[in-house]
XYZ file of C-alpha atoms in Angstrom:
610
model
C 136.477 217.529 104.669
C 139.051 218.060 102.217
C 138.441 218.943 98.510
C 135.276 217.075 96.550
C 135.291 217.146 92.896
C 132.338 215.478 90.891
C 131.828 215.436 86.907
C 129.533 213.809 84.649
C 131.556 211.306 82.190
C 131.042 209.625 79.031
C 131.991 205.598 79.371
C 134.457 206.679 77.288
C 135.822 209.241 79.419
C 135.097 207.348 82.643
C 136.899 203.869 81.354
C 139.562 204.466 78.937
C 143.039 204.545 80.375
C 142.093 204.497 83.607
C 143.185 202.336 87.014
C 139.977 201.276 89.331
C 140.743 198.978 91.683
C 138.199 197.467 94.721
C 138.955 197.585 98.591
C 139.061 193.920 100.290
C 135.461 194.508 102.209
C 133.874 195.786 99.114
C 134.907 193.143 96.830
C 131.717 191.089 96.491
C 130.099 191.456 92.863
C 126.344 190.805 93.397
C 124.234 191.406 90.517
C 121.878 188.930 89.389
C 120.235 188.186 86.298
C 117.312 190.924 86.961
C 119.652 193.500 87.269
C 121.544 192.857 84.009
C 118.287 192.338 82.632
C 117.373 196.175 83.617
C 120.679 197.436 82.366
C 120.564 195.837 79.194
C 116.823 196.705 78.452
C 117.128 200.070 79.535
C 119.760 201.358 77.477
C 118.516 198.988 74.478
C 115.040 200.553 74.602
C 116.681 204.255 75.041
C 118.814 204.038 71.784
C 116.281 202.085 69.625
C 114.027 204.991 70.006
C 116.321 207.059 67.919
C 118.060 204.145 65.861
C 117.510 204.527 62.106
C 118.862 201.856 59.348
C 119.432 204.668 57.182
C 121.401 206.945 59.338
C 124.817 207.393 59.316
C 126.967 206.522 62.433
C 128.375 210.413 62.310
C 124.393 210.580 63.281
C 124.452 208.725 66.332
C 125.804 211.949 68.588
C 122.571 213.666 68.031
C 120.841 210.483 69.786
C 119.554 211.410 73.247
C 121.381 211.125 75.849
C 121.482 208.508 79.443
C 122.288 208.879 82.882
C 123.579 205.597 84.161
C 123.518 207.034 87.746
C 127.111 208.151 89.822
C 129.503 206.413 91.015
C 131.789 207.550 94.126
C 136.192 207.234 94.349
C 138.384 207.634 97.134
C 141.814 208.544 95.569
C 144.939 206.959 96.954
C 148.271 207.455 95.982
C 146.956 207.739 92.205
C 144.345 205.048 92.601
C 141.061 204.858 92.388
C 138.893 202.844 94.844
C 135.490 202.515 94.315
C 133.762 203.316 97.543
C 130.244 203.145 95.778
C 129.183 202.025 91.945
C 131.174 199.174 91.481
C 127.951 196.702 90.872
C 127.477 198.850 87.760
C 131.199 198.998 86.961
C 131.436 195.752 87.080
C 128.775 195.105 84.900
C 129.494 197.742 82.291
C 132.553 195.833 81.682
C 131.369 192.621 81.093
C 129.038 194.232 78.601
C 132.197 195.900 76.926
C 133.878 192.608 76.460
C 130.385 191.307 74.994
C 130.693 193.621 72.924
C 134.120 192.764 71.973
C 133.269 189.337 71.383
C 130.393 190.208 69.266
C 132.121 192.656 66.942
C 134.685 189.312 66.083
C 132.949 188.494 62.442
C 131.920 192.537 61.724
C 133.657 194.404 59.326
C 132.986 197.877 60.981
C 134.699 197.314 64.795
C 134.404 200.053 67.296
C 137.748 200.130 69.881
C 136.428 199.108 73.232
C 139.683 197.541 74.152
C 141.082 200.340 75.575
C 137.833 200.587 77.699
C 138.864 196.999 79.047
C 142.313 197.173 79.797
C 145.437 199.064 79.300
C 148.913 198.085 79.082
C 152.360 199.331 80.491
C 155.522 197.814 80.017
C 154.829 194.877 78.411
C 152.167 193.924 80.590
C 148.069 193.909 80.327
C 145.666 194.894 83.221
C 141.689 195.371 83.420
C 141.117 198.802 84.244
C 138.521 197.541 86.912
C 141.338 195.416 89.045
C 140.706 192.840 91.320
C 143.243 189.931 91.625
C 140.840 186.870 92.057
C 139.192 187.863 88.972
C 141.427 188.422 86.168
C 141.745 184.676 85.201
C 137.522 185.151 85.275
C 138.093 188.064 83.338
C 141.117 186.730 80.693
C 138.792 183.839 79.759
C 135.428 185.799 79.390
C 137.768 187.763 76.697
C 139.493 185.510 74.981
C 136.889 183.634 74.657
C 133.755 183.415 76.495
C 132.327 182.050 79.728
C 132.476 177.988 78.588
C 136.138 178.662 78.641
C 136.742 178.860 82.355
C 136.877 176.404 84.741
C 134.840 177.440 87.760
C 135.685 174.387 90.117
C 136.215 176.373 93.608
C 135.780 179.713 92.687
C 134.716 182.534 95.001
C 130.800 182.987 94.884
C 131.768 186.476 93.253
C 133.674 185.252 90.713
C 130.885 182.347 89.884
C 128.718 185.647 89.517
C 130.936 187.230 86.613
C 130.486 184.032 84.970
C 127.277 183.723 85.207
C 126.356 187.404 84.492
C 128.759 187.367 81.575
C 126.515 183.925 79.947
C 122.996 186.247 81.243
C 124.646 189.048 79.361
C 125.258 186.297 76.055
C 121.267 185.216 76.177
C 119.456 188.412 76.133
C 121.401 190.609 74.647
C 118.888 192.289 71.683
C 119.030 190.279 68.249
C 118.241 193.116 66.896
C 121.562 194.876 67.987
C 123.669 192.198 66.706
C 123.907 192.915 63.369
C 124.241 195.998 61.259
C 123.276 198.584 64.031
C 125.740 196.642 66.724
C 128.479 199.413 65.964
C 125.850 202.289 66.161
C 124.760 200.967 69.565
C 128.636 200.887 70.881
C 129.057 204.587 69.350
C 126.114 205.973 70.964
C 127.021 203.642 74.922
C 130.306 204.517 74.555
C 129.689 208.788 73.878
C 126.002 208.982 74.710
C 125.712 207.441 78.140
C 126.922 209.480 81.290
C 127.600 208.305 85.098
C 128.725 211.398 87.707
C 131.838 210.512 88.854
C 132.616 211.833 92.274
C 136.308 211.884 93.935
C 137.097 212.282 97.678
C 140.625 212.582 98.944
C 140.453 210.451 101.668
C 138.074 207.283 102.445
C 136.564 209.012 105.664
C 135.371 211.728 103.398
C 133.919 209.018 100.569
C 132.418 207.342 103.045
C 130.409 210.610 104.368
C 129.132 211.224 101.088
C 127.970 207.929 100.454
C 125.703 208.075 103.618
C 124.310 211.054 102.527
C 123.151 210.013 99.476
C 122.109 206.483 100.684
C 121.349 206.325 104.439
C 119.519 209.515 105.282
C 116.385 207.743 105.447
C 114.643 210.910 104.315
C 113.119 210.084 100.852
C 110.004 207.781 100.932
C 109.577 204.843 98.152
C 107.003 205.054 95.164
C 105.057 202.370 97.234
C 105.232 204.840 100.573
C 103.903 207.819 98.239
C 100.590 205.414 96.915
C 100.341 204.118 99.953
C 99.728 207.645 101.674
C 97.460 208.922 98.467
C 95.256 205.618 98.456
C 94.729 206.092 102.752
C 94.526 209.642 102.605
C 91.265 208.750 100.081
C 89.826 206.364 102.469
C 87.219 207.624 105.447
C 89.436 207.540 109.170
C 86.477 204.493 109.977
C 88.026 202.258 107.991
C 91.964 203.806 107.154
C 93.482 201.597 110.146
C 92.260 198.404 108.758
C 93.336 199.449 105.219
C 96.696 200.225 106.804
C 97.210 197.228 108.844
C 96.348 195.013 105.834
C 98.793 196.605 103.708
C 101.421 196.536 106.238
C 101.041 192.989 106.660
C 101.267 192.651 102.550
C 103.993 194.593 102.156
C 106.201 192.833 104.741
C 105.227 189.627 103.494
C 106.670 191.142 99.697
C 109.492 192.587 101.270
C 110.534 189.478 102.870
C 110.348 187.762 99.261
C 113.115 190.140 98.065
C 114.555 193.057 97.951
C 112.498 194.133 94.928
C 109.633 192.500 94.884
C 106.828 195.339 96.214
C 107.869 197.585 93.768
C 107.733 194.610 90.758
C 104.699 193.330 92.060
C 102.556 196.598 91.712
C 103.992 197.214 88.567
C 102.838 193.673 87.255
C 99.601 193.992 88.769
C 99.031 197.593 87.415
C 100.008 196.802 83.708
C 98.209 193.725 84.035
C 94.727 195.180 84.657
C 94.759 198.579 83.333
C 97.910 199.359 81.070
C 95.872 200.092 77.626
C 98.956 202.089 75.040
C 102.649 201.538 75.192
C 104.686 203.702 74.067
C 105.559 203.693 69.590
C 109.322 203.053 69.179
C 110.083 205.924 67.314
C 111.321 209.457 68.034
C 109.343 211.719 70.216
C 106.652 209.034 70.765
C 105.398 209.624 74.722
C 105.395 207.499 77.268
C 101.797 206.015 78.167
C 100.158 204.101 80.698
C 102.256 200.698 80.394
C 105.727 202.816 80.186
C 104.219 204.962 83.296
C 103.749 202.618 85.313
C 106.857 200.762 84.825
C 108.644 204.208 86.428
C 106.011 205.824 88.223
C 103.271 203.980 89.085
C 102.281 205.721 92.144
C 101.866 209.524 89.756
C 100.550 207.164 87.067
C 97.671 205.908 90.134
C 97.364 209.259 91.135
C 96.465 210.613 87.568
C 94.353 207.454 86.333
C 91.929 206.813 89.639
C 88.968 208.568 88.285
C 89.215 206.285 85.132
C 90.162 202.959 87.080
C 86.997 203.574 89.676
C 88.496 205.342 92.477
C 86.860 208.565 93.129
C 84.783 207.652 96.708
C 86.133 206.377 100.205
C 84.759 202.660 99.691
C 86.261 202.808 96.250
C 89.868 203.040 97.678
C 89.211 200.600 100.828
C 88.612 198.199 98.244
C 90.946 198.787 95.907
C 93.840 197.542 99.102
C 91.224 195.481 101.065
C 90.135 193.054 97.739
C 92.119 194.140 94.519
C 95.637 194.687 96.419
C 95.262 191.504 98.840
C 94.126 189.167 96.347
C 96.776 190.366 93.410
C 99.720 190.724 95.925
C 98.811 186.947 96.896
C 98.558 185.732 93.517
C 102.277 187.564 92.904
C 103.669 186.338 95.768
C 102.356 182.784 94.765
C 103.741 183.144 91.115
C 107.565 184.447 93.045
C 107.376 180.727 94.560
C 106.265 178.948 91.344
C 109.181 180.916 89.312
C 111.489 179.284 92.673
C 109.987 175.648 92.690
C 107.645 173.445 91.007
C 103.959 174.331 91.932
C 100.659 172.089 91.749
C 99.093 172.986 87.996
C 102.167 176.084 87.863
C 104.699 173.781 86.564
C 105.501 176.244 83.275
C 106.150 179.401 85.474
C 109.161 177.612 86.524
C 109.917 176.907 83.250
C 109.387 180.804 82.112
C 111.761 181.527 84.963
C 114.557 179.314 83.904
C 114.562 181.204 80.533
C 114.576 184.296 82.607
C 111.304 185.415 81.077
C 110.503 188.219 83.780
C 107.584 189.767 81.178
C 105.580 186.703 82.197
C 103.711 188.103 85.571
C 101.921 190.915 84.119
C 100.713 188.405 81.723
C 99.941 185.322 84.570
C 98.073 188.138 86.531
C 96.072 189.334 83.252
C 93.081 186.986 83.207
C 92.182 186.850 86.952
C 89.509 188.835 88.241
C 89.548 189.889 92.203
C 86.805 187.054 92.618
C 88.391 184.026 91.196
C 88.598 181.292 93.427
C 91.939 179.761 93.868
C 91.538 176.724 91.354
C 90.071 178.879 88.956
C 93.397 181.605 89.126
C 95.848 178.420 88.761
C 94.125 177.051 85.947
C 93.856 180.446 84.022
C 97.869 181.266 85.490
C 98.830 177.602 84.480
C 97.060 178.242 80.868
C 98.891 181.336 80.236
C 102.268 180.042 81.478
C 101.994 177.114 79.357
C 101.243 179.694 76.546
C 104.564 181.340 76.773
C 106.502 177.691 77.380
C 105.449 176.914 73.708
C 105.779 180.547 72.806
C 109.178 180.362 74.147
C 110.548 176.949 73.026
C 109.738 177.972 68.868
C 111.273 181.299 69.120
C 114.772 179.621 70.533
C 114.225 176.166 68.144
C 114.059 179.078 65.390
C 117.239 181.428 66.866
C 114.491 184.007 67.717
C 115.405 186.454 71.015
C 113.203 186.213 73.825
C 114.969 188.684 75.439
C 112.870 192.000 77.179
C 112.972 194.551 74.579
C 112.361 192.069 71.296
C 109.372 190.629 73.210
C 108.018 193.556 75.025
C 105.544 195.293 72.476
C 104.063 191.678 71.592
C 103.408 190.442 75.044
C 101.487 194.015 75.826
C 99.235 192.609 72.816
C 98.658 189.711 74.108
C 98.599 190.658 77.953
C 95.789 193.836 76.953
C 94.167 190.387 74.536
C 93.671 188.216 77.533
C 92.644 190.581 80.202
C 89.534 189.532 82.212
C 89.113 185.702 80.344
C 87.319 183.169 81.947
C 89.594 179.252 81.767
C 87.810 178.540 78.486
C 87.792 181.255 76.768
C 91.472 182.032 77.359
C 92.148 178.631 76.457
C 90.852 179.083 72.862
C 91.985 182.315 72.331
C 96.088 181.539 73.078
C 95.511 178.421 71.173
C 94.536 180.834 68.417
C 97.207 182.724 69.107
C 99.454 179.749 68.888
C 98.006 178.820 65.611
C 98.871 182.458 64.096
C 102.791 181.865 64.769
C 104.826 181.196 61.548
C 107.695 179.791 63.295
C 107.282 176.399 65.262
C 109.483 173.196 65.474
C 109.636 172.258 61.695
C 110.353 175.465 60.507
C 113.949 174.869 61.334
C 115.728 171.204 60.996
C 119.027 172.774 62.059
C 118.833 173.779 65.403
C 122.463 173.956 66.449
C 124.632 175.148 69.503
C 126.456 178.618 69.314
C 127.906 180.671 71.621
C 124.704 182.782 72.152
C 122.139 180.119 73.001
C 123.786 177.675 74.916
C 121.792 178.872 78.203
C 119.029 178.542 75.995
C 119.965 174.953 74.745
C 120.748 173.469 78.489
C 116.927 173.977 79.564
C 115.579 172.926 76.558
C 117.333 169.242 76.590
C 116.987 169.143 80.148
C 112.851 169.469 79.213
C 113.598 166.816 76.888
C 115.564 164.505 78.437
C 113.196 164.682 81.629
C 109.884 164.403 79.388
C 111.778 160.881 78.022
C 111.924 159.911 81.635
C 108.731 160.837 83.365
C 106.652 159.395 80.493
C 108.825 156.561 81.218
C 107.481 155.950 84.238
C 110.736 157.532 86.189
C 110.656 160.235 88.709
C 111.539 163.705 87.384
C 115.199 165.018 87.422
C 114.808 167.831 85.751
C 116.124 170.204 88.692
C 118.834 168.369 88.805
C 119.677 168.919 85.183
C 119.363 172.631 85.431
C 121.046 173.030 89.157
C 124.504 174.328 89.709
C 127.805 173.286 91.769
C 130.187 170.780 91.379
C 127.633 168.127 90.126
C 125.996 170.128 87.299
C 125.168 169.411 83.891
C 126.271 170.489 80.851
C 125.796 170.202 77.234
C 127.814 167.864 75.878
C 128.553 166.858 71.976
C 128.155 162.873 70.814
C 131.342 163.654 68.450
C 134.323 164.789 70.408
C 135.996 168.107 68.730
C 138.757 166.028 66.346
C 137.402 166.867 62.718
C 139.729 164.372 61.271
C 138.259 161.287 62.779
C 135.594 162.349 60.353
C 137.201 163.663 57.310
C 134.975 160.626 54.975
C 131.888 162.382 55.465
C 133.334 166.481 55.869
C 136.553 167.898 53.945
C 136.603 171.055 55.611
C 136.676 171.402 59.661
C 133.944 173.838 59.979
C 131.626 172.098 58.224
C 132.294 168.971 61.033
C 131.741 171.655 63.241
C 128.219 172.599 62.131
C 127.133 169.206 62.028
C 129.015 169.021 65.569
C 126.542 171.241 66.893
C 123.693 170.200 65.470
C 120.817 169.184 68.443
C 121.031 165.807 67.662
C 124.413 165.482 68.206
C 124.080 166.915 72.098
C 123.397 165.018 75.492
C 122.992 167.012 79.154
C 125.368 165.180 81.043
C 127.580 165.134 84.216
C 130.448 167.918 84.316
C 132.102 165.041 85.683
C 131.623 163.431 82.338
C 132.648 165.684 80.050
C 136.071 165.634 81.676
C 136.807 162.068 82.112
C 135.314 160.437 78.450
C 134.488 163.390 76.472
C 137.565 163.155 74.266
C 136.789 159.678 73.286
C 135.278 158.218 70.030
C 131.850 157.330 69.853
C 132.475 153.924 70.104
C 134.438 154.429 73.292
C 131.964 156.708 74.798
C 128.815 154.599 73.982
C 129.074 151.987 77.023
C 129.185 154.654 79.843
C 125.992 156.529 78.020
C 124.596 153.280 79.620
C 124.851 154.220 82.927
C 123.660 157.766 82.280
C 120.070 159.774 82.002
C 117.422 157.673 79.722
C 118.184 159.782 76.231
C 121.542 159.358 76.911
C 121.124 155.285 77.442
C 118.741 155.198 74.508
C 121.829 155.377 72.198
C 122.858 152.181 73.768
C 120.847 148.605 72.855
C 120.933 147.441 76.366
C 118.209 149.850 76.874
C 115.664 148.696 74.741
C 115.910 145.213 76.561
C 114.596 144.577 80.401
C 113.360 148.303 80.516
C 109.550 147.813 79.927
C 108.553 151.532 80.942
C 110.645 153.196 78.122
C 109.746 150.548 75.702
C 106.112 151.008 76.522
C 106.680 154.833 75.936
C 108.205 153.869 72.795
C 105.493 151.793 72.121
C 102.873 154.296 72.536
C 104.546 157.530 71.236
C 105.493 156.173 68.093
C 108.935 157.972 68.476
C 111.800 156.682 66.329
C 114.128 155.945 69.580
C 116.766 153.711 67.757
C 120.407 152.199 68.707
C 123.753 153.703 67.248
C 126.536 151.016 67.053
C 127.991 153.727 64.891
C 127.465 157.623 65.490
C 128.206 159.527 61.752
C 125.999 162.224 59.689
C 123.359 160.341 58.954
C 122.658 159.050 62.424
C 123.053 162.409 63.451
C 120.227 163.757 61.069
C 117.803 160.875 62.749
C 118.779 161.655 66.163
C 117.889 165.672 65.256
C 114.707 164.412 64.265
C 113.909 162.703 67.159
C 114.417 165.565 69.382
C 112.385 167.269 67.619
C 109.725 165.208 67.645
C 110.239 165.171 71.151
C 109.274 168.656 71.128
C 106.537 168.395 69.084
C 105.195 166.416 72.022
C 106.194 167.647 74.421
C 105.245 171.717 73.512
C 101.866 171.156 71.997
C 99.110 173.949 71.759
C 96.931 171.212 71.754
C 97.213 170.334 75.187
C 95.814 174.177 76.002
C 92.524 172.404 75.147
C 92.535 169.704 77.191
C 89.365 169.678 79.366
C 87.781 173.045 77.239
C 86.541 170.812 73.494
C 83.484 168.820 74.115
């Protein structure tokens, strides 16, 4: 083996100026949203521990310190080729150029160009290189994802994309502003990888076996497994151990990460009682525990849980592990496909709400029958669906680290309820929230929440069409490939086919983006009419989804389903010969009345009030 070197490196140090480039068989990026999710909440939560208004940025090198993990090169004539860590590479650049982007409107700017790409001659390239993805990458920062065209792209370049738009949704509100150049400072000098460098790519490729394919180091599940059987009398260990064999397989077969989640869910769920205080030198407790140790955090709580004797344990996997793995496993398929009475868990998902198990799993007790743990799961999930929807109507983040503090409130709030009970008390909780659908009458489309936006006029535009008495699309309005939807504006982007009603082109654009001005609608669509007028456009709404067609007066003729709905609801569905600001305004309103409707707390108490 020829010479190894390895150092610990700032981003800074790791990034700026320097050439990375990708071997053919490694080239796959493969993230997905959960692991962007991690990143970002993980180094979010690290430097808002420290994070002070009042501080000066010269402060920010006294904040702790993070170790984003190593990363392994094989040098080659000069070159760098990343024989293990390009997943995180990958992603650390995407959340550079987000970081770019952001900074756009900020008087303070922190550099992170340089971290991007470099130049030579003339001529720009991404210090991570791969060919098929620099038009990916030239779009994403230039302008953002909505830019690209991703019409037969590779499956790992559709993955930048998307990660890039994940990266746009949950990034912290709370980092956006005033503290965004703070939180660059302290990423760019505060966070370290170990970069290690091999000479040849038979020696890179030894060390990376060592450190991943030994075998040798056992799981956090293998370590509780062995404490919990090593508790339990040799009678009845080999049942306990088949039966969580059999579990575990069944989890592992769900994902790649699902045992681990699922204990962790199940554990805060039922016994996490403190989290830690966001402030400096506050310790970790239970909830934090068990989110990175929860086989030591096990070990060190049994006593206080109920495990101190040999039936103790055997029930703990024989009853409490096999029903709340099944109930996990159950919510993994609701969060994959619409479920009897677990409808809003798929809902949660598409928002990418992953703090929602610990709270589904909350209320049930090891003896619930199965209707009673839907109807206490579907409660809850239905919960957050509301809980959700007002936050984005309102711009709020529902992103990890925003939510995380309040959902342990509510999760520790709920624990144990029976259906009715839980009912009335996240109604209450409901009724507590200052921030619903009429606290905001200008919902509009932005760069940040257009995720956001897509599911929540997909709900809308499928609630139009089921209480219509038409089957439900709504999977196809969220689904990807060539026949997706998309959000798509009423007013195509020509401010002076509009300059009666706005002088200035940014105020068109406002109004542009207003929710009542939006449709979900064919790709296909967008591309062959959206550039028309309204007037033009109006006759192929006709042929499209039912909110789409209600612009259009054939549709309140020889379509007795909607106009029974119509009927019924009371909604102001109207036609638009003509499309300006005022019939903007009244379309705004009617989507949010929509809303209204269709994410009521009321409907929690359906079946509970005499």
């Amino acid at each position: 083996m020829r010479e190894i070197l390895g150092k610990a490196k700032t981003v800074r140090e790791l990034l700026k100026g320097v050439k990375y480039s990708i071997d053919y068989y490694q080239r796959e990026y493969k993230w997905n949203k959960k692991q962007i999710q991690e990143l970002i909440d993980d180094l979010s939560s690290k430097f808002l521990e420290e994070y002070d208004p009042s501080h000066s940025r010269t402060k920010v090198a006294d904040y702790p310190h993070y170790f984003l993990g190593s990363i392994i090169i094989s040098k080659k004539d000069s070159v760098g080729y990343i024989v293990d860590g390009q997943q995180r590479l990958t992603s650390l650049t995407l959340l550079l150029v987000l970081l770019r982007n952001l900074q756009k409107d900020q008087n303070a700017k922190v550099n992170v160009d340089e971290l991007i790409f470099s130049e030579k001659f003339g001529q720009k390239s991404f210090n991570l290189h791969v060919d098929e993805r620099t038009q990916a990458m030239e779009a994403l920062y230039e302008g953002g994802a909505e830019t690209f065209n991703t019409t037969d792209r590779s499956e790992s370049v559709l993955n930048l994309v998307k990660r890039y738009q994940d990266l746009e949704t949950i990034f912290p509100e709370e980092l956006r502003g005033a503290a965004l150049p703070y939180f660059i400072d302290w990423l760019l000098e505060n966070v370290h990888l170990v970069e290690i460098t091999a000479y040849s790519d038979d020696d890179a490729y030894t060390i990376f076996e060592t450190m991943n394919d030994r075998g040798l180091s056992l799981s956090a599940t293998d370590m509780l497994k062995g404490y919990l059987l090593a508790n339990i009398d040799e009678k009845k260990r080999t049942a306990a151990n088949t039966l969580w064999r059999n579990r575990i397989r069944e989890l592992n077969d769900a994902g790649k990460e699902v045992e681990a989640d699922c204990f962790k869910a199940w554990f805060r769920s039922q016994y996490a009682t403190k989290i830690r205080e966001r402030k400096k030198d506050a310790k970790p407790e239970d909830f934090d525990r068990i989110g990175t140790e929860f086989h030591r955090w096990l070990r060190d709580a049994a006593e206080s849980i109920g495990l101190s004797q040999s039936d103790e344990f055997y029930n703990f996997i024989d009853k409490h592990f096999s029903f709340y793995s099944r109930q996990y496993l159950n919510l993994i398929q609701a969060s994959q496909k619409p479920l009897p009475g677990l409808e809003h868990v798929l809902y949660n998902a598409h928002h990418s709400f992953t703090l929602q198990y610990m709270l589904l799993l909350a209320p049930l007790q090891p003896d619930d029958s199965d209707t009673v743990a839907i109807r206490k799961i579907g409660l809850v999930a239905q919960y957050l669906d509301i809980l959700l929807a007002w936050r984005l109507w309102n711009f709020r983040s529902i992103a990890y680290s925003t939510m995380q503090y309040a959902m342990f409130v509510v999760m520790r709030d709920i624990r144990g309820l029976g259906p009715e009970a839980l009912a009335r008390k996240l109604y209450d909780l409901l009724s507590k929230e200052t921030e619903t659908f009429t606290s905001n009458d200008r919902l509009k489309l932005h760069q940040q929440n257009r995720y956001a936006l897509h599911r929540i006029l997909a709900r809308i535009t499928d609630y139009v069409e089921t209480q219509s008495g038409q089957p439900s699309h709504y999977l196809d309005y969220v689904s990807e490939g060539k026949t997706r939807y998309e959000v798509e504006h009423i007013w195509a982007d020509h401010p002076e086919r509009h300059t009666a009603e706005f002088s200035h082109p940014a105020d068109f654009a406002e109004y542009r983006n207003r929710i009542g001005g939006l449709l979900l609608l064919p790709k296909s669509f967008n591309g062959s009419y959206g550039d028309l007028t309204y007037a033009d456009k109006l006759p192929h709404y006709n042929s499209q989804n039912l909110l789409a067609r209600s612009l259009h007066e054939q549709c309140y003729s020889h379509n007795p389903g909607f106009l029974r709905f119509k009927a019924t609801s009371g909604l102001p569905f109207e036609e638009y010969k003509v499309f300006n600001k005022a019939e903007l305004e009244s379309r705004s309103q009617l989507y949010r009345q929509i809303a209204e409707r269709l994410w009521n707390p009321d409907d929690l108490l359906v079946g509970v009030l005499p």
